[in-house]
Coordinates of C-alpha atoms and ligand atoms in Angstrom, one line a residue:
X1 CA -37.4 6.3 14.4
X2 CA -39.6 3.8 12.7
X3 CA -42.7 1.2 13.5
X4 CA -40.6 -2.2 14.9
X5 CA -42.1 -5.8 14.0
X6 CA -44.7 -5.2 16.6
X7 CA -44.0 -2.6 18.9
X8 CA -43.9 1.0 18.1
X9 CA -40.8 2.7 19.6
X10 CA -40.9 6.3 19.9
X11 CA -37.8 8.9 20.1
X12 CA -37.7 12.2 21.4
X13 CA -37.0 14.7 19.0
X14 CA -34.1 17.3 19.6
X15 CA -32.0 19.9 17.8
X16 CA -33.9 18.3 14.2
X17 CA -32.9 14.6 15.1
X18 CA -34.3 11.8 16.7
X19 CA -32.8 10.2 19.8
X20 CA -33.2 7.2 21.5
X21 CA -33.7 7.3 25.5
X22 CA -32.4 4.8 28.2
X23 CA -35.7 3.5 29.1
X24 CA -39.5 3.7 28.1
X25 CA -42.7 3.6 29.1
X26 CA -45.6 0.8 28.1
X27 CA -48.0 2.7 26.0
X28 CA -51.5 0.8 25.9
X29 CA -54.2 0.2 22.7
X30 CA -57.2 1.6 25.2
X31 CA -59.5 -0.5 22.7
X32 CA -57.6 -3.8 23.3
X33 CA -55.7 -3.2 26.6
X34 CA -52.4 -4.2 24.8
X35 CA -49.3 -2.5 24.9
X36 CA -48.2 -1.8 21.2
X37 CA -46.1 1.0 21.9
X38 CA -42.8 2.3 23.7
X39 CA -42.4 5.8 24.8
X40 CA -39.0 7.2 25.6
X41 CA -38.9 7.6 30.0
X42 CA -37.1 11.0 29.8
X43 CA -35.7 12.7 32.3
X44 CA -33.5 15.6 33.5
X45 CA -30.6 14.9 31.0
X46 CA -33.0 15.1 27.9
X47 CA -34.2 18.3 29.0
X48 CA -30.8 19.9 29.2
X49 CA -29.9 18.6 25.5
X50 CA -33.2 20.2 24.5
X51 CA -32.2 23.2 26.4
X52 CA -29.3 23.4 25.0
X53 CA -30.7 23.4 21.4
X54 CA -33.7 25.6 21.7
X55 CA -31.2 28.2 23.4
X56 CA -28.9 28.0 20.2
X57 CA -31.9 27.9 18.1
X58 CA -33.6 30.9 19.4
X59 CA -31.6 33.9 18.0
X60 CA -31.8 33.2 14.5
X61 CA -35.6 31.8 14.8
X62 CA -36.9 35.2 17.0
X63 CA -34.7 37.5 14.7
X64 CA -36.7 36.1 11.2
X65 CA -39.7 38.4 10.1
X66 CA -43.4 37.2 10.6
X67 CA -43.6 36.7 7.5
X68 CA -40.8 34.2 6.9
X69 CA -42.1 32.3 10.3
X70 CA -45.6 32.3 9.0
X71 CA -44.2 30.7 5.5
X72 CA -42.5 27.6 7.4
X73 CA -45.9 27.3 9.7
X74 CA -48.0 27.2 6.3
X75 CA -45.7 24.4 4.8
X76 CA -45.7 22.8 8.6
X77 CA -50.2 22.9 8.3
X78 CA -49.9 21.8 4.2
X79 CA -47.4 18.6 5.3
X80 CA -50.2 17.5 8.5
X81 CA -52.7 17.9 6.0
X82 CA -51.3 15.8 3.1
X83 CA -50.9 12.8 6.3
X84 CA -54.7 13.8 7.4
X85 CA -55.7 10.3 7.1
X86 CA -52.6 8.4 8.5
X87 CA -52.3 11.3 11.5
X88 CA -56.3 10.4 12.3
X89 CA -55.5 6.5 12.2
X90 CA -52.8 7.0 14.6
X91 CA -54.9 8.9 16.9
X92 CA -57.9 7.1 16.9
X93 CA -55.5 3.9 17.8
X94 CA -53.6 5.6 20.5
X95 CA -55.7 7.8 22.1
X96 CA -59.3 5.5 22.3
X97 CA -61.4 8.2 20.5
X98 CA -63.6 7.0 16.9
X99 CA -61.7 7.5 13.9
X100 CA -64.5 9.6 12.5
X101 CA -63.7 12.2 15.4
X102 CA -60.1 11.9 14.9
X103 CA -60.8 12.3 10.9
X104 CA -62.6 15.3 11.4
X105 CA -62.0 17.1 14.6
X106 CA -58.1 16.5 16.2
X107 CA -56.5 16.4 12.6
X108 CA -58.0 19.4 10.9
X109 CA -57.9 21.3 13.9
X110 CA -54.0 20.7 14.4
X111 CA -53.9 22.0 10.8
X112 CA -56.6 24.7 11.2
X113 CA -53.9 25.6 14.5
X114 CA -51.1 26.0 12.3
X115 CA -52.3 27.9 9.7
X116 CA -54.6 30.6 11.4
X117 CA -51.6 31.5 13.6
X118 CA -49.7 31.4 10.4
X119 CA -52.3 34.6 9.7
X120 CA -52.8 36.0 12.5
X121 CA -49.2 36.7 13.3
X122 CA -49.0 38.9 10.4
X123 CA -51.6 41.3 12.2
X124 CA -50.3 42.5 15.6
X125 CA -50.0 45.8 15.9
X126 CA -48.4 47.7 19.3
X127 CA -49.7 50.9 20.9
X128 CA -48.5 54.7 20.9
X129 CA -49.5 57.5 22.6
X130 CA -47.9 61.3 23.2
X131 CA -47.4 63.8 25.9
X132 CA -47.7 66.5 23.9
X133 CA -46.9 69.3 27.1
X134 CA -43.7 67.0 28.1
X135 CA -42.8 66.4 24.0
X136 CA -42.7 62.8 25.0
X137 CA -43.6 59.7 22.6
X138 CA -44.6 56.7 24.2
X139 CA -44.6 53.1 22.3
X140 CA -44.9 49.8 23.3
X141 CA -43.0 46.5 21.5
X142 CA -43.7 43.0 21.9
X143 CA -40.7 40.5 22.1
X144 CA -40.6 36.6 21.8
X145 CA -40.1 35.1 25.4
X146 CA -37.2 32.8 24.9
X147 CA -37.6 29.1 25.6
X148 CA -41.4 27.7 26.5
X149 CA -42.3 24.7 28.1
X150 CA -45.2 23.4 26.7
X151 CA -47.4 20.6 28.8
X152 CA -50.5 18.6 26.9
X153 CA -52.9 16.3 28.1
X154 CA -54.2 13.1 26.5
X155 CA -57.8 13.9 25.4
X156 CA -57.0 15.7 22.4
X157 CA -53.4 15.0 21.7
X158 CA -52.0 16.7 18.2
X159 CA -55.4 19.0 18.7
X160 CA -54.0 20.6 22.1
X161 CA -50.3 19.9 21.7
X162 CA -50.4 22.3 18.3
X163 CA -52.7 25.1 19.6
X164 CA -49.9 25.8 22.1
X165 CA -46.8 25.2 19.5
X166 CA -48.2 27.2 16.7
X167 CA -48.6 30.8 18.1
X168 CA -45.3 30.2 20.3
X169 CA -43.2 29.8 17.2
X170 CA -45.1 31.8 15.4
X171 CA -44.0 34.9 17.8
X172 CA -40.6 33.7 17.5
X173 CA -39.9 31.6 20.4
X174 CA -38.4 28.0 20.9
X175 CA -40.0 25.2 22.4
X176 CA -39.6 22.5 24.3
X177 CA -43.2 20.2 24.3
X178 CA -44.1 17.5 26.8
X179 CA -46.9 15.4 25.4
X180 CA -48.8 13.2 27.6
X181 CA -47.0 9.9 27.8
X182 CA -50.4 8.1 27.0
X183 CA -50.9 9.6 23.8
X184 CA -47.4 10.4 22.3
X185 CA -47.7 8.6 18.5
X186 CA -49.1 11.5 16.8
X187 CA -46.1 14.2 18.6
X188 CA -43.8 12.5 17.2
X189 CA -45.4 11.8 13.8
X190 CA -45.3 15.6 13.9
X191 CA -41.6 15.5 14.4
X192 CA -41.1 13.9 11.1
X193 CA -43.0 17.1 9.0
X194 CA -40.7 19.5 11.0
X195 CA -37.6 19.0 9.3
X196 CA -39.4 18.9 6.3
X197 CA -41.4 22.1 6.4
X198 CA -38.2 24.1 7.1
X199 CA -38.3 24.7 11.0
X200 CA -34.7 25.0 11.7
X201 CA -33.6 22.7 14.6
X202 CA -33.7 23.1 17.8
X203 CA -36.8 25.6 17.2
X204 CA -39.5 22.7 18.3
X205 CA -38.3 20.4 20.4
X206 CA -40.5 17.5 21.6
X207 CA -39.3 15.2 24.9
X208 CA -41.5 12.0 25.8
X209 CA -42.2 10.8 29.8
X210 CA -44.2 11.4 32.4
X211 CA -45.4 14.4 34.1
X212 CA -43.2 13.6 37.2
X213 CA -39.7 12.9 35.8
X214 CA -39.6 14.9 32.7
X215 CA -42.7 17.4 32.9
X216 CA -41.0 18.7 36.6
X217 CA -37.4 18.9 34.9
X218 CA -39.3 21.0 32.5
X219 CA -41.1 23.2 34.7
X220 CA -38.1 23.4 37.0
X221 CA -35.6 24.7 34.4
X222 CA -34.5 27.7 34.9
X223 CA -33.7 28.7 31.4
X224 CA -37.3 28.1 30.5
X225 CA -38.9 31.2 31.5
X226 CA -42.3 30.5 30.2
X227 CA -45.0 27.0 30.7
X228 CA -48.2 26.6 28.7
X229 CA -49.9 23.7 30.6
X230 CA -53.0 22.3 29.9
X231 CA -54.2 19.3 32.2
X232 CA -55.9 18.9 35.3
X233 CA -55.8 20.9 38.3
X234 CA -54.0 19.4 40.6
X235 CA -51.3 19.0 38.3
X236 CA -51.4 22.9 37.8
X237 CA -51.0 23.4 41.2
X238 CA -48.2 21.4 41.2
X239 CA -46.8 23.1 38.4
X240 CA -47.3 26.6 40.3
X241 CA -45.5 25.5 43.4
X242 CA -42.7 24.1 41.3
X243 CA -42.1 27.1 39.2
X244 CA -42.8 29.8 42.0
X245 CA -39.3 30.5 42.8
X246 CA -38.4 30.8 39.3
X247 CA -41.3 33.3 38.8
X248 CA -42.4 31.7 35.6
X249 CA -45.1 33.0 33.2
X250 CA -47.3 30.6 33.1
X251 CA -50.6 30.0 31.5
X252 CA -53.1 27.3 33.0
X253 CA -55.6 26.1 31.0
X254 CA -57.9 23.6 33.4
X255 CA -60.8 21.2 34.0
X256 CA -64.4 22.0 34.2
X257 CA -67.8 20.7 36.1
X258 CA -69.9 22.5 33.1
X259 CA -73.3 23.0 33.5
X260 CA -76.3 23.0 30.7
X261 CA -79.2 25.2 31.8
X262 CA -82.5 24.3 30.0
X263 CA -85.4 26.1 30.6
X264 CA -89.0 25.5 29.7
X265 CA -88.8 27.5 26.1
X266 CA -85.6 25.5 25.1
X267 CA -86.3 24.4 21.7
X268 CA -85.9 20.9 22.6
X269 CA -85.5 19.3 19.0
X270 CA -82.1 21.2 18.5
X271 CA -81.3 21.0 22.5
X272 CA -81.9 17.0 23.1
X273 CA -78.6 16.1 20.4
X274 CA -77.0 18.8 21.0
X275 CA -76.6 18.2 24.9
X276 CA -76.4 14.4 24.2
X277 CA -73.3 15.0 22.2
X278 CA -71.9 17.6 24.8
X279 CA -72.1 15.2 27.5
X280 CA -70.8 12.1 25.6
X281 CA -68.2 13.1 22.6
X282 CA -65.2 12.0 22.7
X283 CA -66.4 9.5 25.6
X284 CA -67.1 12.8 27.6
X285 CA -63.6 13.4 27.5
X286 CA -63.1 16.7 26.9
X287 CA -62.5 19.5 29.3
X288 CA -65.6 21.1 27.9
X289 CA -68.0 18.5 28.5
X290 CA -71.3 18.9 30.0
X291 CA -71.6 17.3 33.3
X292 CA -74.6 18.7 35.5
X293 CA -77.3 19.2 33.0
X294 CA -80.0 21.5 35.5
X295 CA -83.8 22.0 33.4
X296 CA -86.7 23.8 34.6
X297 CA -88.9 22.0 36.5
X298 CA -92.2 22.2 34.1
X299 CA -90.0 20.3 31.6
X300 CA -87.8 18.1 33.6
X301 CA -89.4 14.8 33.3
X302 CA -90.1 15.2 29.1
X303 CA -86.3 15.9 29.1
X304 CA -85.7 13.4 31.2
X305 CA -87.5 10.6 29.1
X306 CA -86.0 12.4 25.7
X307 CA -82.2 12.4 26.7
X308 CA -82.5 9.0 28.3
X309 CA -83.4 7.5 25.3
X310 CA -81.5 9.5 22.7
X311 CA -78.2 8.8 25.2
X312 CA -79.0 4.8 24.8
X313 CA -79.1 4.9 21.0
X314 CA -75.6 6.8 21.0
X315 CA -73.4 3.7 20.5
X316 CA -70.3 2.5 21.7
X317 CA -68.0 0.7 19.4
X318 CA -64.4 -0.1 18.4
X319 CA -62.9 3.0 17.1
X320 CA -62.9 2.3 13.7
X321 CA -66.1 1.2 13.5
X322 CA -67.7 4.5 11.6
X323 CA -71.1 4.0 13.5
X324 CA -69.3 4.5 16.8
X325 CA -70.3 7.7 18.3
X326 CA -67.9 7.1 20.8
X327 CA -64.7 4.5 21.7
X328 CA -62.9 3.5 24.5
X329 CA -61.7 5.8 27.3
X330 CA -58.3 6.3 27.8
X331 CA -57.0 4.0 30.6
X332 CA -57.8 0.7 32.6
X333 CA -57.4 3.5 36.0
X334 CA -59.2 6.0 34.1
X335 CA -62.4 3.8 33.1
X336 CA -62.0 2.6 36.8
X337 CA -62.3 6.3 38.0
X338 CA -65.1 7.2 36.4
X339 CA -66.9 3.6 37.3
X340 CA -66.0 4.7 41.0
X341 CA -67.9 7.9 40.9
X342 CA -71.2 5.8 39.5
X343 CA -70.7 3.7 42.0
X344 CA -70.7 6.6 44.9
X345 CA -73.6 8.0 43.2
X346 CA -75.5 4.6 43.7
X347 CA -74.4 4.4 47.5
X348 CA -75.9 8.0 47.9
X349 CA -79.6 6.8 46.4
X350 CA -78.7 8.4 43.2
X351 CA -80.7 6.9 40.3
X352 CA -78.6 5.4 37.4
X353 CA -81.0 5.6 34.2
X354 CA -78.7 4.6 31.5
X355 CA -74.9 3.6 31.0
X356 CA -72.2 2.0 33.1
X357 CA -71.0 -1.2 32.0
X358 CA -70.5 -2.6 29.0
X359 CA -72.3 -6.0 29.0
X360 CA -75.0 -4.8 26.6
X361 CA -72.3 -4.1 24.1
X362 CA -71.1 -6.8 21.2
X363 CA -67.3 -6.3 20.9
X364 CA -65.1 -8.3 18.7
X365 CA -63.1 -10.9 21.1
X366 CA -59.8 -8.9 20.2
X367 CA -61.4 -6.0 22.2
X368 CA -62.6 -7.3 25.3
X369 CA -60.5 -6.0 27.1
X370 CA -60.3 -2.3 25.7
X371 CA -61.8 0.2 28.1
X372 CA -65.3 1.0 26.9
X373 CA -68.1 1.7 29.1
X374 CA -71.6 3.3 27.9
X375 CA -73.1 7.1 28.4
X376 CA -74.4 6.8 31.9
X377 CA -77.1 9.3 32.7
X378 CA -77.5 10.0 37.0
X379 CA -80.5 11.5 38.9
X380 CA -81.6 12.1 41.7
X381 CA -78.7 13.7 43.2
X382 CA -77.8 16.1 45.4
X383 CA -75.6 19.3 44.3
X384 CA -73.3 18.4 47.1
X385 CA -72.3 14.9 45.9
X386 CA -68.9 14.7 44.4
X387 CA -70.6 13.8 41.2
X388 CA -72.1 17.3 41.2
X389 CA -68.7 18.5 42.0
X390 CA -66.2 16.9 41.1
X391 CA -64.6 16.9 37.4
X392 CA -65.2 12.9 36.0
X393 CA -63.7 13.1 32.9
X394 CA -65.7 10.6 31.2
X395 CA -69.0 10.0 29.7
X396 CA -71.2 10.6 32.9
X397 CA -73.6 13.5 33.3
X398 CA -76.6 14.3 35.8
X399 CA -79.7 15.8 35.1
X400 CA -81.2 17.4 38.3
X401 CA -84.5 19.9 38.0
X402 CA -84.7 23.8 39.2
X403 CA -87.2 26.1 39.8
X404 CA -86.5 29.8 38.9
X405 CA -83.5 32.1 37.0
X406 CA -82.4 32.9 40.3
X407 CA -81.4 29.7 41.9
X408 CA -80.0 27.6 39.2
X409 CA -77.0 30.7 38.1
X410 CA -76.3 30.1 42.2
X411 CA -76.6 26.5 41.4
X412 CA -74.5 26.6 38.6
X413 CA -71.8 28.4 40.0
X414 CA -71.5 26.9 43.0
X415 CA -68.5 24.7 42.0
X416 CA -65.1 25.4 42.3
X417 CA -64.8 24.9 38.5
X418 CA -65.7 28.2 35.6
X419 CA -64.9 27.0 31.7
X420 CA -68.2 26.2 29.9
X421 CA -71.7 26.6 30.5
X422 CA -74.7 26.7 28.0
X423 CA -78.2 28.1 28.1
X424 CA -80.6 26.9 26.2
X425 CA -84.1 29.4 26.0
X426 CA -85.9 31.4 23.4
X427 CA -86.0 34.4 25.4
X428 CA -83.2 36.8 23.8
X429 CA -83.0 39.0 27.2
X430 CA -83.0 35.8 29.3
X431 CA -79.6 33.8 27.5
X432 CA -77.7 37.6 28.1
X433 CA -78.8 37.8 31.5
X434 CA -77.9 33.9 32.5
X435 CA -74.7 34.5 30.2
X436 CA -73.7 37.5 31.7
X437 CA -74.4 36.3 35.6
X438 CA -72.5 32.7 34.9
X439 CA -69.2 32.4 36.1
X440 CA -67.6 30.8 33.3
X441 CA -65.1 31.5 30.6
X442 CA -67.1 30.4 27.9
X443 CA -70.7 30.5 27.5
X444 CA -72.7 28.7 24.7
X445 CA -76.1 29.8 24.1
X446 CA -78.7 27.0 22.3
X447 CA -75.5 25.5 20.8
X448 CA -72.4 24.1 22.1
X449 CA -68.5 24.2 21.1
X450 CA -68.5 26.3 18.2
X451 CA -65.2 28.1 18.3
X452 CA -64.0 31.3 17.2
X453 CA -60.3 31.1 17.7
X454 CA -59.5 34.7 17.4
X455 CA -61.6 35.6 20.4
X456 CA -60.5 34.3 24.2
X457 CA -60.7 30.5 25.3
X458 CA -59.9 30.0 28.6
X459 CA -61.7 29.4 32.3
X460 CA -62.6 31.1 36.0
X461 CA -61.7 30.3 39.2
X462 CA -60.0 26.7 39.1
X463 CA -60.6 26.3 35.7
X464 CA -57.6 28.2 35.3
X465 CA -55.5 31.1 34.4
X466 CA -55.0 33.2 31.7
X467 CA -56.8 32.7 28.1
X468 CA -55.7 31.3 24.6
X469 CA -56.5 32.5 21.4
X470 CA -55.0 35.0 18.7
X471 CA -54.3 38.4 20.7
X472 CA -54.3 36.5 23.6
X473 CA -51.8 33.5 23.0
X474 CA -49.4 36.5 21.3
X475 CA -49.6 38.5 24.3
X476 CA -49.0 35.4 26.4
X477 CA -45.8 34.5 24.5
X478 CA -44.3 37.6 23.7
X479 CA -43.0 40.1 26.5
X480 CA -44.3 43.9 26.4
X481 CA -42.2 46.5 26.6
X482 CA -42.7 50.5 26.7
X483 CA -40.4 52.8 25.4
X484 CA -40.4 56.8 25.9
X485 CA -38.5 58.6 23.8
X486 CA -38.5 62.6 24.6
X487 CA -38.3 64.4 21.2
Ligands
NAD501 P1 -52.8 15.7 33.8 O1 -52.7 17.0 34.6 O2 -52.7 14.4 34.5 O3 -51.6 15.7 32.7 C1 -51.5 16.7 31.8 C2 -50.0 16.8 31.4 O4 -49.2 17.2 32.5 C3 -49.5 15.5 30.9 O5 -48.5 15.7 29.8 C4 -48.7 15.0 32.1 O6 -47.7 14.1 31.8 C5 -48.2 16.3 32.7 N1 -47.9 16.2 34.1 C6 -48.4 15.4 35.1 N2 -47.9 15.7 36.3 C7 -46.9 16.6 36.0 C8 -46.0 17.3 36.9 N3 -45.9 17.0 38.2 N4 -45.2 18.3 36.4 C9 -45.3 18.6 35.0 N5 -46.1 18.0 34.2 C10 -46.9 17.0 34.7 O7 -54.1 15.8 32.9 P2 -54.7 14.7 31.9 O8 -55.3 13.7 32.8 O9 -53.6 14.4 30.9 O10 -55.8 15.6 31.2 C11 -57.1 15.7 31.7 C12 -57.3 17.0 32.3 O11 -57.0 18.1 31.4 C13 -58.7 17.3 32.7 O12 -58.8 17.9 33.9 C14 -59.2 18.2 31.6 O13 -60.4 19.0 32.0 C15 -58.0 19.0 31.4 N6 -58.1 19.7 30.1 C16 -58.3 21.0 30.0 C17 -58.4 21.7 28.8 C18 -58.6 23.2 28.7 O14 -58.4 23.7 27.6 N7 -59.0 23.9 29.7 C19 -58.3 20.9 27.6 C20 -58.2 19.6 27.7 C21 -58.0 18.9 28.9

């Protein structure tokens, strides 16, 4: 399990010990376009071996008190941070994003993960109540599930992959993860700290490969009662059909179209950044991303000129380059994808202020071929164009005006999408009405992506199902029992 001459060769991790696979996948260097690392091509037979050791694993692991669980997950968090700097190297390379993101967002937050859920298991309580004319005491208890699946996607690989990992251990179940297959380094730099930090084997269990092959042997398990995917849509409808006849928990945590609402008493010093950076961090890669920025007509074209500019001074550059706000996008067919949708948006007489290509950027030769394109800013565009409907998933937003309170909440939830929205106004009673009328999971108000990860995080509608967070992950992998004992 180490770094070859050139090539990095991953192995799946199973029951504590790496194993090689039969085949493996190309995994690319989105800021060159060269492959520099192997990923194991599991399949069917993987999963069983995992099987086999989280079901061995799991009635020692669920039997140990919260307290002795929380223990390892504090040693798990102290061992990620001690390898901050090597973890954030490793993303940065493999996943596209800057190095300073990596270095302070996806690393400390895979540490933060581990150790608040190291806490907050120590804090559950269950209910009780009494029938006093029946003498009957009613309780409830909260059991560890068994095996989960757990699914991540690429944009925030170690970041996503340990918010789901954390609080299912931490309630005392066993795991078997599926990372994406184009960002698997830092998974299985994980693996390395597990043994380490005292996580008895076959308690987390991590199999590399593609959705298809390994995720659907996963999902279609039967002795995997539980999946905690987080990906796009139509993956998770996949995932639904696939686990229906199994009747799976499942917890479905999904893309977004989200939309900024700016109206004419925005405080437009602290908006302008703050909505540059929603639409464009991590090279708009993340699922709570503005997209479709709508702002009051009496301010539209002062925004307009504002964001324009501030979006062409937010540079692109190789990931380690610390001036880089943002990298490379994921994928030669991702950056293609996103292109596409500009390209639609043309054909339909859309205006295409800033972004798109890359020709005004100077990269060194060795990155040429990585997959950077700039923050593209679109107007002039209809709410029916797919642009204005469709998730993109890349560093594209449009800015379109509106007229009253009214329309733009009908505006704004007229997708089939409901994860993030913010409102930016000065008028207290306005940001509770818009918040409270927005169908969305999450609302930000004059700020955006500040996280309280004790309270729900989760979307509407196609955004998905179910919510993540401290109550809500425990109650999501732990079963609930009530017990009535007549005294
Ligand atoms: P994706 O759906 O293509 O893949 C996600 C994961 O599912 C990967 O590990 C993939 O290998 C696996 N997968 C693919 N097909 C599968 C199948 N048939 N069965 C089982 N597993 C399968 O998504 P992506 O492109 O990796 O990620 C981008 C998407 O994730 C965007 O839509 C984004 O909005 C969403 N996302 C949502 C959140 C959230 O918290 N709501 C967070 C991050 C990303």
């Amino acid at each position: 399990c180490s770094g070859t001459m050139e090539l990095l060769m991953l192995e799946n991790f199973i029951d504590g010990k790496f194993l090689p696979c039969h085949s493996y996948i190309d995994s690319y260097d989105p800021s060159t376009g060269e492959v520099y690392c192997k990923v194991p091509d599991s399949g069917k037979e993987e999963i069983e071996v995992a099987v086999e050791a989280a079901r061995k694993a799991f009635p020692s692991w669920s039997s140990r008190s919260p307290q002795e669980r929380s223990q390892v997950l504090n040693r798990l968090a102290d061992l990620l941070e001690q390898s901050l700097e090597e973890l954030a190297q490793a993303e940065s390379k493999d996943q596209g994003k800057t190095l300073t993101m990596a270095r302070t967002i996806d690393i400390p937050r895979s540490v933060q993960n581990f150790r608040f859920f190291a806490s907050s298991i120590l804090h559950h309580t269950t209910e009780s109540t009494q029938m006093d004319h029946l003498g009957c005491l009613h309780y409830t208890v909260r059991t560890p599930v068994g095996i989960a699946g757990l699914i991540s996607p690429w944009n925030l690989p170690l970041y996503l992959l340990t918010w789901k990992i954390a609080p299912a251990i931490a309630a005392g179940n066993t795991v078997i993860a599926k990372p994406s297959e184009l960002t698997s380094v830092t998974a299985w730099m994980l693996c390395k700290f597990l043994n380490k930090a005292g996580v008895p084997p076959g308690v987390v269990n991590i199999v590399f490969g593609t959705g298809p092959k390994v995720g659907e042997a996963l999902v279609t398990h039967p002795e995997v009662p539980l999946i905690s995917f987080t990906g796009s849509q139509p993956t998770a409808e996949r995932i639904t059909q696939l686990s229906a006849p199994f009747c799976k928990k499942l917890s479905l945590e999904l893309g977004g179209k989200n939309p900024a609402i700016i109206f004419e008493d925005a405080n437009l010093e602290d908006c302008i950044p703050a909505t540059v950076r929603s639409s464009f961090a991590n090279q708009g890669e993340i699922c709570l991303c503005t997209s479709r920025i709508f702002v009051q007509r009496s301010i539209y074209n002062e925004f307009l000129k504002r964001f324009v500019e501030a979006s062409r001074k937010w540079k692109v550059g190789i990931p380690s380059d610390p001036s880089a706000s943002m990298g490379a996008l994921i994928s030669k067919a991702h950056l293609e994808k996103v292109r596409s949708y500009i390209k639609k948006a043309r054909a339909e007489g859309a205006q295409i202020l800033c972004g798109e290509g890359v020709d005004r950027l100077s990269l060194p030769p060795r990155n040429q071929a990585g997959y950077f394109m700039l923050p593209t800013v679109i107007t002039d565009i209809k709410d029916e164009s797919c642009c204005m409907k469709e998730e993109i998933f890349g560093p594209v937003t449009c800015v379109v005006p509106f007229d009253s309170e009214e329309e733009v909440i009908r505006r704004a939830n007229s997708v089939k999408y409901g994860l993030a929205a913010t409102v930016w106004s000065g008028h207290v009673g306005r940001i509770h009405r818009v918040a409270q009328k927005l169908q969305s999971g999450l609302v930000w108000t004059n700020c955006w992506l500040i996280r309280e990860l004790n309270l729900p995080f989760g979307g509407m509608k196609y955004s998905g199902i179910g919510r993540e967070g401290a109550k809500d992950s425990h109650d999501f992998f732990t079963e609930i029992k009530t017990i009535t004992v007549k005294y």
